[in-house]
Short mmCIF file of C-alpha atoms and ligand atoms in Angstrom, two decimals:
data_model
loop_
_atom_site.label_atom_id
_atom_site.label_comp_id
_atom_site.label_asym_id
_atom_site.label_seq_id
_atom_site.Cartn_x
_atom_site.Cartn_y
_atom_site.Cartn_z
CA MET U 279 206.45 84.27 119.22
CA VAL U 280 205.01 86.14 122.39
CA ILE U 281 200.77 84.85 122.97
CA LEU U 282 200.95 86.79 126.44
CA GLU U 283 201.90 90.64 127.07
CA ALA U 284 201.07 92.35 130.03
CA GLU U 285 202.37 95.56 131.14
CA HIS U 286 202.52 98.01 134.29
CA LEU U 287 198.66 95.83 135.17
CA ALA U 288 198.45 97.87 138.54
CA LYS U 289 195.44 96.27 141.58
CA ARG U 290 194.23 97.51 144.51
CA PHE U 291 191.51 96.49 146.80
CA GLY U 292 190.75 98.87 149.21
CA PRO U 293 193.78 99.54 151.55
CA VAL U 294 195.29 97.04 150.17
CA THR U 295 198.02 97.30 147.28
CA ALA U 296 197.45 93.03 145.44
CA VAL U 297 199.82 94.08 142.53
CA HIS U 298 201.62 97.19 141.87
CA ASP U 299 203.44 98.39 138.16
CA LEU U 300 203.42 94.26 137.21
CA SER U 301 204.84 94.04 133.45
CA LEU U 302 204.74 90.31 132.49
CA THR U 303 205.61 88.55 128.83
CA VAL U 304 205.18 84.70 128.10
CA ALA U 305 206.47 83.48 124.61
CA GLU U 306 204.03 80.07 122.88
CA GLY U 307 205.21 77.15 124.32
CA GLU U 308 206.96 78.68 127.42
CA VAL U 309 206.47 77.19 130.93
CA VAL U 310 206.20 80.26 133.51
CA ALA U 311 205.80 80.48 137.06
CA LEU U 312 204.92 83.02 139.57
CA LEU U 313 206.48 82.03 142.94
CA GLY U 314 205.86 84.16 147.17
CA LEU U 315 204.34 84.31 149.78
CA ASN U 316 201.56 83.97 150.66
CA GLY U 317 199.26 87.21 150.41
CA ALA U 318 202.00 88.30 147.25
CA GLY U 319 199.84 88.81 144.43
CA LYS U 320 199.75 86.17 142.38
CA SER U 321 196.65 84.94 142.41
CA THR U 322 195.25 88.39 141.68
CA THR U 323 197.66 88.80 138.88
CA LEU U 324 196.62 85.24 136.50
CA HIS U 325 193.02 86.42 137.50
CA MET U 326 193.41 89.93 136.03
CA LEU U 327 195.23 87.66 133.22
CA LEU U 328 191.85 85.78 132.98
CA GLY U 329 189.33 88.50 132.33
CA LEU U 330 188.57 87.77 136.00
CA ILE U 331 189.11 91.18 137.68
CA THR U 332 189.38 94.11 135.83
CA PRO U 333 192.18 96.00 136.45
CA ASP U 334 192.97 99.60 138.06
CA ALA U 335 195.96 100.50 135.08
CA GLY U 336 197.50 99.08 131.79
CA SER U 337 197.27 96.69 129.75
CA ILE U 338 196.57 92.74 128.67
CA ARG U 339 197.20 91.71 125.40
CA MET U 340 197.10 88.20 123.72
CA PHE U 341 197.56 86.83 120.31
CA GLY U 342 198.11 90.31 119.47
CA MET U 343 193.96 90.83 120.77
CA ASP U 344 193.45 93.36 124.31
CA LEU U 345 191.83 91.00 126.20
CA ALA U 346 189.12 93.14 127.70
CA ARG U 347 188.30 93.80 123.55
CA HIS U 348 187.85 90.88 122.68
CA ARG U 349 187.17 88.44 125.43
CA THR U 350 185.10 85.53 123.88
CA GLU U 351 187.94 85.01 121.32
CA VAL U 352 190.59 85.31 123.55
CA LEU U 353 189.63 83.08 125.88
CA SER U 354 188.78 80.36 123.21
CA LYS U 355 192.65 79.73 123.48
CA VAL U 356 192.98 80.02 127.29
CA ASN U 357 192.41 77.47 130.40
CA PHE U 358 193.29 77.70 132.97
CA ALA U 359 192.88 75.84 136.43
CA ALA U 360 193.11 76.19 140.08
CA SER U 361 193.25 74.36 143.94
CA TYR U 362 190.49 76.06 144.90
CA VAL U 363 187.71 76.04 142.42
CA ASP U 364 186.29 73.18 141.86
CA LEU U 365 183.29 71.39 139.07
CA PRO U 366 179.47 70.86 139.33
CA GLY U 367 178.89 68.16 141.52
CA ALA U 368 175.99 66.35 140.98
CA LEU U 369 177.52 65.83 136.97
CA LEU U 370 179.43 62.31 136.45
CA VAL U 371 182.74 63.55 135.43
CA THR U 372 182.12 63.10 131.63
CA GLU U 373 179.00 65.35 131.36
CA VAL U 374 181.09 67.72 133.18
CA LEU U 375 183.93 67.55 131.09
CA ASP U 376 181.46 66.98 127.54
CA ALA U 377 179.96 70.62 128.93
CA PHE U 378 182.80 71.73 129.06
CA ALA U 379 183.97 71.18 125.37
CA ARG U 380 180.93 72.78 124.41
CA LEU U 381 181.21 76.11 126.63
CA TYR U 382 184.90 76.14 124.54
CA GLY U 383 182.90 75.86 121.33
CA LEU U 384 184.54 71.84 120.03
CA ARG U 385 183.70 71.24 117.01
CA ARG U 386 183.68 67.54 117.87
CA PRO U 387 183.06 67.53 121.61
CA LYS U 388 182.29 63.29 122.40
CA ALA U 389 185.71 62.81 120.48
CA ARG U 390 188.35 64.99 121.85
CA VAL U 391 186.18 64.34 126.07
CA ALA U 392 186.48 60.22 125.16
CA GLU U 393 190.50 61.55 123.84
CA LEU U 394 190.97 63.04 127.93
CA ILE U 395 190.28 60.63 129.57
CA GLU U 396 192.09 58.90 128.23
CA LEU U 397 195.10 60.64 128.85
CA PHE U 398 194.37 61.47 132.61
CA GLU U 399 192.87 57.81 133.17
CA LEU U 400 190.13 58.59 133.95
CA GLU U 401 188.00 56.02 132.56
CA PRO U 402 187.38 54.18 135.79
CA LEU U 403 185.78 57.18 137.51
CA ALA U 404 183.82 58.69 134.50
CA ARG U 405 180.77 56.89 134.90
CA ARG U 406 180.77 58.11 138.45
CA PRO U 407 179.22 61.90 140.01
CA MET U 408 182.11 64.68 140.86
CA MET U 409 180.52 64.86 144.14
CA ALA U 410 181.69 61.13 145.08
CA LEU U 411 185.21 61.56 143.60
CA SER U 412 188.18 62.27 146.20
CA SER U 413 190.20 65.24 145.64
CA GLY U 414 192.87 64.19 143.69
CA GLN U 415 190.98 62.73 141.49
CA ARG U 416 189.01 66.23 140.86
CA THR U 417 191.89 67.97 140.23
CA ARG U 418 192.30 65.07 137.53
CA VAL U 419 189.39 65.63 136.16
CA GLN U 420 189.39 69.31 136.20
CA LEU U 421 193.07 69.53 134.40
CA ALA U 422 191.04 67.54 131.66
CA LYS U 423 188.89 70.19 131.32
CA ALA U 424 191.82 72.68 130.99
CA LEU U 425 193.04 70.90 128.12
CA LEU U 426 189.73 70.54 125.79
CA ASN U 427 189.81 72.97 123.40
CA ALA U 428 194.13 72.41 123.41
CA PRO U 429 195.50 75.70 124.95
CA ARG U 430 197.70 78.40 124.19
CA LEU U 431 197.76 79.59 127.51
CA LEU U 432 197.15 77.42 130.42
CA VAL U 433 196.91 79.65 133.51
CA LEU U 434 197.13 77.24 136.69
CA ASP U 435 197.23 78.22 140.33
CA GLU U 436 198.57 76.12 142.10
CA PRO U 437 197.33 72.37 140.01
CA THR U 438 199.37 70.05 142.38
CA ALA U 439 198.58 71.13 145.69
CA ASN U 440 196.01 68.37 146.33
CA LEU U 441 197.98 65.61 144.21
CA ASP U 442 199.47 62.88 145.96
CA PRO U 443 203.05 62.77 144.98
CA ASP U 444 202.87 60.15 142.15
CA ALA U 445 199.55 61.43 140.54
CA GLY U 446 201.85 64.80 141.20
CA ASP U 447 204.63 63.27 138.82
CA ARG U 448 202.58 61.80 136.41
CA ILE U 449 200.61 65.30 136.40
CA ARG U 450 203.72 67.41 135.61
CA GLY U 451 204.94 65.47 133.22
CA LEU U 452 201.74 64.61 130.90
CA LEU U 453 201.94 68.71 131.04
CA GLY U 454 205.53 69.15 129.92
CA ASP U 455 204.87 66.32 127.28
CA LEU U 456 201.84 69.26 127.14
CA ALA U 457 204.23 72.35 126.64
CA ARG U 458 207.00 70.09 124.35
CA THR U 459 204.42 69.10 121.81
CA ASN U 460 201.49 71.54 121.60
CA GLY U 461 203.67 74.73 122.27
CA SER U 462 201.40 74.94 125.18
CA ALA U 463 202.01 77.94 127.59
CA MET U 464 201.69 77.75 131.20
CA LEU U 465 201.54 80.07 133.50
CA ILE U 466 202.18 78.97 136.82
CA THR U 467 202.34 79.69 140.63
CA SER U 468 202.80 76.73 142.94
CA HIS U 469 204.42 76.44 146.32
CA ASN U 470 205.85 73.16 145.40
CA MET U 471 209.67 74.37 144.71
CA ARG U 472 211.08 71.23 142.91
CA GLU U 473 207.77 71.04 140.21
CA VAL U 474 209.08 75.38 139.40
CA GLU U 475 212.55 73.64 139.30
CA ARG U 476 211.49 70.68 136.97
CA MET U 477 209.18 72.17 134.88
CA CYS U 478 209.48 76.04 134.36
CA ASP U 479 211.90 77.48 132.14
CA ARG U 480 210.72 81.19 133.30
CA ILE U 481 210.47 81.57 137.74
CA HIS U 482 209.41 85.14 138.86
CA PHE U 483 209.48 85.85 141.97
CA MET U 484 206.73 88.79 143.47
CA SER U 485 206.57 90.22 146.76
CA GLY U 486 203.76 92.71 147.88
CA GLY U 487 202.74 92.59 144.54
CA ARG U 488 205.87 93.90 142.38
CA ILE U 489 208.31 91.33 140.73
CA VAL U 490 211.24 92.12 142.60
CA ALA U 491 213.39 88.86 141.08
CA ALA U 492 213.50 86.99 137.62
CA GLY U 493 215.08 84.28 135.84
CA SER U 494 215.53 80.62 134.60
CA ALA U 495 216.10 78.54 138.52
CA ALA U 496 219.47 78.04 137.28
CA GLU U 497 220.21 82.19 136.80
CA LEU U 498 218.67 82.72 140.28
CA ALA U 499 220.27 80.75 142.23
CA GLY U 500 223.48 82.18 140.78
CA ALA U 501 222.22 85.64 141.60
CA TYR U 502 221.47 84.19 144.83
CA GLY U 503 224.50 82.73 145.63
CA ALA U 504 221.65 79.31 146.33
CA ALA U 505 222.17 75.72 145.83
CA ASP U 506 218.25 75.06 144.99
CA LEU U 507 215.07 77.66 144.24
CA GLU U 508 213.82 76.44 147.99
CA GLU U 509 216.64 78.69 149.39
CA VAL U 510 216.73 81.34 147.00
CA PHE U 511 212.46 82.06 147.60
CA LEU U 512 213.70 82.07 151.20
CA LYS U 513 215.78 85.03 150.08
CA VAL U 514 214.30 86.73 148.07
CA ALA U 515 211.29 86.46 150.45
CA ARG U 516 212.92 86.97 153.63
CA GLY U 517 215.00 89.57 152.09
CA MET D 247 194.92 70.43 115.75
CA THR D 248 194.21 74.32 115.03
CA THR D 249 190.69 73.53 114.17
CA ILE D 250 189.35 71.66 117.09
CA SER D 251 187.37 74.74 118.53
CA LEU D 252 184.78 76.92 115.47
CA PRO D 253 185.52 80.29 115.22
CA PRO D 254 185.05 81.71 118.34
CA LEU D 255 182.16 84.73 116.88
CA SER D 256 180.50 82.50 114.51
CA TRP D 257 177.62 81.88 115.26
CA ALA D 258 177.16 77.93 115.71
CA ALA D 259 179.89 78.78 118.20
CA ARG D 260 177.52 80.10 120.31
CA ARG D 261 174.98 78.04 119.23
CA THR D 262 177.30 75.08 120.70
CA ARG D 263 178.27 77.17 123.96
CA ILE D 264 174.26 78.47 125.15
CA MET D 265 173.27 74.44 124.66
CA GLY D 266 176.26 74.04 126.41
CA VAL D 267 174.90 75.45 129.13
CA VAL D 268 171.43 74.19 128.77
CA ARG D 269 173.10 70.20 128.29
CA ARG D 270 174.59 70.70 131.81
CA ASP D 271 171.95 72.25 133.87
CA PHE D 272 169.69 69.33 131.68
CA ALA D 273 172.25 66.68 133.17
CA ALA D 274 172.26 68.45 136.16
CA LEU D 275 168.65 68.52 137.23
CA ARG D 276 168.56 64.71 135.99
CA ARG D 277 171.06 63.45 138.68
CA SER D 278 169.15 65.55 140.86
CA PRO D 279 165.68 63.53 142.01
CA ILE D 280 165.12 66.29 144.63
CA ARG D 281 165.25 68.82 142.01
CA MET D 282 162.70 66.93 139.94
CA PHE D 283 161.16 66.62 142.70
CA GLU D 284 160.66 70.23 143.42
CA ILE D 285 159.79 70.72 139.96
CA LEU D 286 155.85 69.18 140.61
CA PHE D 287 155.86 70.26 144.76
CA TRP D 288 155.58 73.24 145.42
CA PRO D 289 152.94 73.61 142.21
CA THR D 290 150.66 70.71 142.87
CA VAL D 291 151.16 72.53 147.11
CA GLU D 292 149.16 75.45 145.97
CA LEU D 293 147.28 74.52 142.98
CA LEU D 294 145.45 72.20 145.77
CA LEU D 295 145.72 74.45 147.80
CA TRP D 296 143.29 77.26 145.67
CA GLY D 297 141.43 74.45 144.22
CA PHE D 298 139.91 73.43 147.58
CA VAL D 299 139.87 77.20 148.64
CA THR D 300 137.42 77.27 145.06
CA ALA D 301 135.80 74.27 145.85
CA PHE D 302 134.93 76.12 149.55
CA LEU D 303 133.44 79.43 147.47
CA GLN D 304 131.29 77.68 145.19
CA THR D 305 129.73 75.83 148.76
CA GLN D 306 128.49 79.25 149.34
CA ARG D 307 127.78 80.68 146.42
CA VAL D 308 129.91 83.65 146.11
CA PRO D 309 129.15 85.18 142.88
CA PHE D 310 131.89 85.53 141.32
CA VAL D 311 134.00 82.97 138.62
CA VAL D 312 136.51 81.43 140.97
CA ALA D 313 138.19 79.58 138.45
CA PHE D 314 139.85 83.09 138.35
CA LEU D 315 141.91 81.73 141.64
CA LEU D 316 142.82 78.56 139.07
CA GLY D 317 143.88 80.33 136.57
CA GLY D 318 145.48 83.14 138.93
CA VAL D 319 147.54 79.72 140.41
CA LEU D 320 148.65 78.83 136.67
CA LEU D 321 149.84 81.87 135.88
CA TRP D 322 151.33 83.53 138.93
CA GLN D 323 153.36 79.38 138.47
CA VAL D 324 154.78 79.97 135.40
CA LEU D 325 156.04 83.92 136.97
CA GLN D 326 157.26 82.32 139.81
CA LYS D 327 159.02 79.73 138.73
CA ALA D 328 161.02 82.00 135.15
CA SER D 329 162.24 84.28 138.63
CA ASN D 330 163.67 81.83 141.09
CA GLU D 331 164.86 79.02 138.09
CA ILE D 332 167.10 81.45 136.51
CA SER D 333 169.19 82.45 140.14
CA ILE D 334 169.28 79.80 141.41
CA ALA D 335 170.83 78.46 138.17
CA PHE D 336 173.75 81.31 139.11
CA LEU D 337 173.88 80.70 141.86
CA GLU D 338 174.41 77.22 141.42
CA ASP D 339 177.31 78.45 139.62
CA ILE D 340 178.62 79.50 143.02
CA TRP D 341 177.36 76.86 145.62
CA SER D 342 179.75 74.44 143.65
CA ARG D 343 182.78 76.25 143.39
CA ASN D 344 182.73 75.96 139.68
CA LEU D 345 181.71 79.65 138.85
CA LEU D 346 185.63 80.98 137.88
CA ASN D 347 185.68 78.39 135.23
CA VAL D 348 182.57 79.04 133.29
CA GLN D 349 183.74 83.06 133.43
CA VAL D 350 186.63 82.21 131.98
CA SER D 351 185.56 80.15 129.53
CA PRO D 352 184.92 82.11 126.25
CA LEU D 353 181.39 81.72 127.08
CA SER D 354 180.02 85.52 126.94
CA SER D 355 178.03 86.92 129.54
CA VAL D 356 174.87 87.00 127.35
CA GLU D 357 175.08 83.61 125.83
CA TYR D 358 175.26 82.19 129.58
CA LEU D 359 171.71 84.35 130.46
CA VAL D 360 170.18 82.94 127.13
CA GLY D 361 171.53 79.50 128.36
CA LEU D 362 169.97 80.39 131.66
CA VAL D 363 167.05 80.94 129.83
CA VAL D 364 166.27 78.69 127.59
CA PHE D 365 166.45 76.01 130.23
CA SER D 366 163.79 77.87 132.50
CA LEU D 367 161.50 77.89 129.82
CA GLY D 368 162.13 74.01 129.13
CA LYS D 369 161.04 73.97 132.86
CA VAL D 370 157.90 76.06 133.02
CA VAL D 371 156.41 74.52 130.13
CA PHE D 372 157.52 71.36 131.75
CA ALA D 373 155.31 72.75 135.33
CA VAL D 374 152.64 74.34 133.84
CA THR D 375 151.18 71.19 131.79
CA VAL D 376 151.19 68.82 134.59
CA MET D 377 149.48 71.95 136.82
CA SER D 378 147.10 71.92 133.23
CA GLY D 379 146.57 68.46 133.74
CA LEU D 380 146.32 68.04 137.31
CA ALA D 381 143.68 71.57 137.36
CA PHE D 382 141.87 69.56 134.87
CA ALA D 383 141.80 66.54 137.04
CA LEU D 384 140.63 67.65 139.97
CA TYR D 385 138.37 70.01 139.35
CA GLY D 386 137.24 70.18 135.81
CA PHE D 387 139.31 73.25 134.93
CA GLY D 388 140.64 74.09 131.81
CA VAL D 389 143.11 76.55 130.71
CA GLY D 390 140.62 76.17 127.50
CA GLY D 391 139.64 79.13 129.54
CA PHE D 392 141.61 81.14 128.65
CA GLY D 393 141.38 80.87 124.99
CA VAL D 394 143.89 81.70 122.38
CA GLY D 395 145.49 85.11 125.24
CA LEU D 396 146.79 82.00 126.92
CA ALA D 397 149.79 82.09 125.03
CA PRO D 398 151.38 85.83 125.19
CA PHE D 399 149.58 86.01 129.25
CA MET D 400 152.22 83.10 129.68
CA GLY D 401 155.17 84.94 127.52
CA LEU D 402 154.14 87.95 129.24
CA LEU D 403 155.03 86.40 132.35
CA LEU D 404 157.77 84.41 131.59
CA VAL D 405 159.48 88.17 130.83
CA LEU D 406 158.69 89.48 133.43
CA GLY D 407 159.66 86.35 135.59
CA TRP D 408 163.09 86.26 133.95
CA SER D 409 164.35 90.49 134.75
CA LEU D 410 162.77 89.30 138.59
CA GLY D 411 165.82 86.96 137.94
CA LEU D 412 168.69 88.59 136.70
CA VAL D 413 167.73 91.55 139.49
CA GLY D 414 168.45 88.16 141.59
CA ILE D 415 171.85 87.79 140.41
CA ALA D 416 173.18 91.34 140.44
CA ALA D 417 171.98 91.87 143.83
CA VAL D 418 174.65 88.35 144.39
CA LEU D 419 176.72 89.90 142.30
CA ARG D 420 176.78 93.11 144.03
CA PHE D 421 176.13 92.37 147.76
CA GLY D 422 178.16 88.62 147.86
CA GLU D 423 175.88 85.60 148.59
CA ASN D 424 174.04 87.08 151.28
CA ALA D 425 171.73 88.83 148.47
CA GLN D 426 170.15 84.74 147.55
CA VAL D 427 167.12 86.09 150.14
CA ILE D 428 166.44 88.84 147.09
CA ALA D 429 166.92 86.06 144.76
CA TRP D 430 164.46 84.67 146.12
CA SER D 431 161.77 86.86 147.50
CA LEU D 432 162.14 89.98 145.15
CA VAL D 433 158.78 88.21 143.00
CA PHE D 434 157.25 88.28 146.83
CA VAL D 435 156.89 91.21 146.55
CA VAL D 436 154.95 91.70 142.63
CA GLN D 437 152.52 88.84 144.22
CA PRO D 438 150.10 91.35 145.89
CA LEU D 439 150.41 94.42 143.72
CA ALA D 440 150.07 91.97 140.43
CA GLY D 441 145.80 91.19 141.64
CA ILE D 442 146.69 87.87 141.25
CA PHE D 443 143.66 86.50 143.01
CA TYR D 444 141.55 90.11 143.00
CA PRO D 445 140.99 92.62 140.74
CA ILE D 446 143.68 95.28 141.39
CA SER D 447 140.58 97.63 142.39
CA VAL D 448 140.18 96.49 145.73
CA LEU D 449 143.69 97.82 146.39
CA PRO D 450 143.65 101.19 148.50
CA ALA D 451 144.28 103.70 145.43
CA PRO D 452 147.52 105.08 145.99
CA VAL D 453 148.67 101.21 145.43
CA GLN D 454 146.69 101.16 142.21
CA ALA D 455 148.88 103.32 140.72
CA LEU D 456 152.31 101.47 141.98
CA SER D 457 150.39 98.40 140.28
CA TRP D 458 149.26 99.91 136.72
CA PHE D 459 153.69 99.55 136.46
CA LEU D 460 154.00 96.02 137.08
CA PRO D 461 152.93 93.71 133.78
CA ALA D 462 152.19 91.23 135.82
CA SER D 463 148.78 93.73 136.69
CA HIS D 464 148.07 93.71 133.18
CA VAL D 465 147.96 90.11 132.29
CA PHE D 466 146.12 89.59 134.97
CA GLU D 467 143.54 91.77 134.94
CA GLY D 468 143.97 90.76 130.98
CA MET D 469 143.17 86.54 132.17
CA ARG D 470 139.89 87.57 134.80
CA THR D 471 138.57 89.77 130.86
CA VAL D 472 139.05 86.71 129.24
CA MET D 473 137.73 84.25 131.71
CA SER D 474 135.26 86.15 131.86
CA GLY D 475 134.12 85.62 128.64
CA GLY D 476 135.14 89.53 127.27
CA PRO D 477 137.13 89.95 124.29
CA LEU D 478 141.51 89.48 124.23
CA PRO D 479 142.38 93.35 126.09
CA TRP D 480 144.65 94.34 123.52
CA ASP D 481 145.04 97.75 125.10
CA ARG D 482 146.17 95.37 128.24
CA LEU D 483 148.62 93.30 126.17
CA LEU D 484 150.49 95.82 124.61
CA TRP D 485 151.09 97.67 128.08
CA ALA D 486 152.44 94.50 129.54
CA ALA D 487 154.96 93.80 126.49
CA GLY D 488 155.80 97.94 126.72
CA LEU D 489 156.27 96.70 130.55
CA ASP D 490 158.32 93.67 130.04
CA VAL D 491 161.01 95.66 127.64
CA VAL D 492 161.55 98.73 129.44
CA TYR D 493 162.04 96.98 132.45
CA LEU D 494 164.19 93.40 130.69
CA GLY D 495 165.99 96.82 129.37
CA LEU D 496 166.90 97.93 132.86
CA THR D 497 167.43 94.74 134.42
CA LEU D 498 170.02 93.40 131.81
CA ALA D 499 171.74 97.31 132.67
CA LEU D 500 171.74 96.33 135.90
CA PHE D 501 173.16 92.86 135.74
CA ALA D 502 176.15 94.02 133.48
CA TRP D 503 176.86 97.03 135.80
CA ALA D 504 177.07 94.41 138.95
CA LEU D 505 178.99 92.54 136.88
CA ARG D 506 181.57 95.30 135.98
CA TYR D 507 181.55 95.74 139.85
CA ALA D 508 182.52 92.28 140.79
CA ARG D 509 184.87 91.97 137.92
CA ALA D 510 186.35 95.05 139.57
CA HIS D 511 186.08 94.73 143.18
CA GLY D 512 187.35 90.63 142.64
CA LYS D 513 184.65 89.85 144.14
CA LEU D 514 183.69 86.46 141.53
CA SER D 515 187.15 84.02 143.00
CA ARG D 516 185.39 85.49 146.82
CA PHE D 517 182.06 83.34 146.05
CA GLY D 518 181.41 80.31 148.23
CA ASP D 519 184.15 81.60 150.56
N1 LIG Q 665 188.58 89.42 146.22
C1 LIG Q 665 189.86 90.80 147.29
N2 LIG Q 665 189.42 91.65 148.28
C2 LIG Q 665 189.68 91.44 148.51
N3 LIG Q 665 191.12 91.53 148.86
C3 LIG Q 665 192.08 90.81 148.43
C4 LIG Q 665 191.08 90.06 147.16
N4 LIG Q 665 191.72 89.54 146.28
C5 LIG Q 665 193.23 89.56 146.99
N5 LIG Q 665 193.69 90.25 147.44
C6 LIG Q 665 194.49 90.74 148.50
O1 LIG Q 665 195.01 91.12 147.95
C7 LIG Q 665 196.73 90.02 148.17
C8 LIG Q 665 196.82 89.35 147.21
O2 LIG Q 665 196.45 88.99 147.71
P1 LIG Q 665 196.50 87.43 146.02
O3 LIG Q 665 195.35 86.49 147.21
O4 LIG Q 665 196.65 87.61 144.90
O5 LIG Q 665 197.83 86.05 147.02
P2 LIG Q 665 198.57 85.37 146.70
O6 LIG Q 665 200.72 85.43 146.02
O7 LIG Q 665 197.74 84.78 145.65
O8 LIG Q 665 198.25 84.12 147.68
P3 LIG Q 665 198.44 82.68 148.59
O9 LIG Q 665 199.96 81.83 147.48
O10 LIG Q 665 198.15 82.96 149.72
O11 LIG Q 665 197.52 81.63 147.15
C9 LIG Q 665 195.53 90.04 149.53
O12 LIG Q 665 196.84 90.88 150.57
C10 LIG Q 665 195.11 89.12 149.15
O13 LIG Q 665 194.31 89.81 150.97
MG1 LIG Q 666 196.60 82.58 145.35
#
């Protein structure tokens, strides 16, 4: 079942065309990647899908609803984490998660927070203020926040950028499980090609605000006569 | 798993989201001793300052009710706090780079604002209670002098304060973080015009005309009427209430417009850089 359907999205910032005529679908349980050079338009696309940026043109339907018209309903089924956002530094980890559990209108916020603290192995950090955590530890809290509402679509903008290889590996495993067991779909950007190869069912390459190639990692490698995704990236990016 | 969340448009969900904002801000306040200290610092400083001015004027036998000044200080704090608390709570989300997290949550803008308002109300009531106690302990000034007028006077100033705070937030959404100056200072533009420490009649005539467009002017004039033993001036209260409603409507519209602007120009993700 298709849960996200974006058609002909466009966004300009003054003279810069950030996104141009971009269409994208995500099905239930599918893990989809947006790849591309810095400035290709990945974050702009994600932000339009999250209602942070109003598209100049095009339509966004999620769970069969128009995003602009059913913002609260749509966003209660979605969640987000990114390397460039942070959580309130003065609050304890549990307080942050508790606050967001309520912002997502959860029935039993405390119980859900406890579950996620366990899932992300945050027990030793639970009573520490956010600002005392390392950036990788904060990323884990952010990902826990992103799973609070058991989102049917998880939007992740370079989620593992701050993680050490061990934490990164475990988080990837955890997110993979989540997609398989809960049917949560994911839309991910990343500059880590191995991560994308491992996690994503479908990959979209963006360049200059457009999707220029799409397919599974294997399909793309075949089409570009490349050994791996890294090579595909370089070939696509360098024309 | 399907029942993990309340139905997003239900009242229970709305209440949960609003209380999420309130609890979050309360937790942040509890974790910040400086912030706690600040709630009481400025009101106390102003109270002491004007208290001594009052004491001095009393020794000079200045022929007017010097308690006007203390009443003015107290009500002024209500206005200033209501205004600043709202915009600070919003700026807090920008400073901590948390704004995007809030903006992508199902929390609607109205719910967010209601949360900020509820929390600021708590802070204002706390500060005013402590100040009233202090004013009584130090200067024998009892807020009882306001009579039944106290609650409506404070309510009318709170609403004006929230409107001013909304203008501050709208300015930041429209012009970026540098506009936080507006969030701090707008209320001080109101200060000289609203006749807080003196009757409106001392202002030059053209300025007076302007003053009467401020709900606060009616409140402070009304306060002086009550404190000099007059009856509760209903006409003043009604004027203030009417103007409050108009300004709140206008500033909500301004806020909505600024948020639309910020979304259209991709500004929400650009704060804090
Ligand atoms: N809010 C904004 N205001 C002005 N220009 C913007 C804004 N957001 C993005 N842009 C521009 O739009 C283009 C696409 O940016 P975007 O952030 O979407 O790229 P990206 O693919 O996410 O890059 P990166 O890999 O570096 O994160 C860039 O040229 C950028 O400068
Ligand atoms: Mg980006």
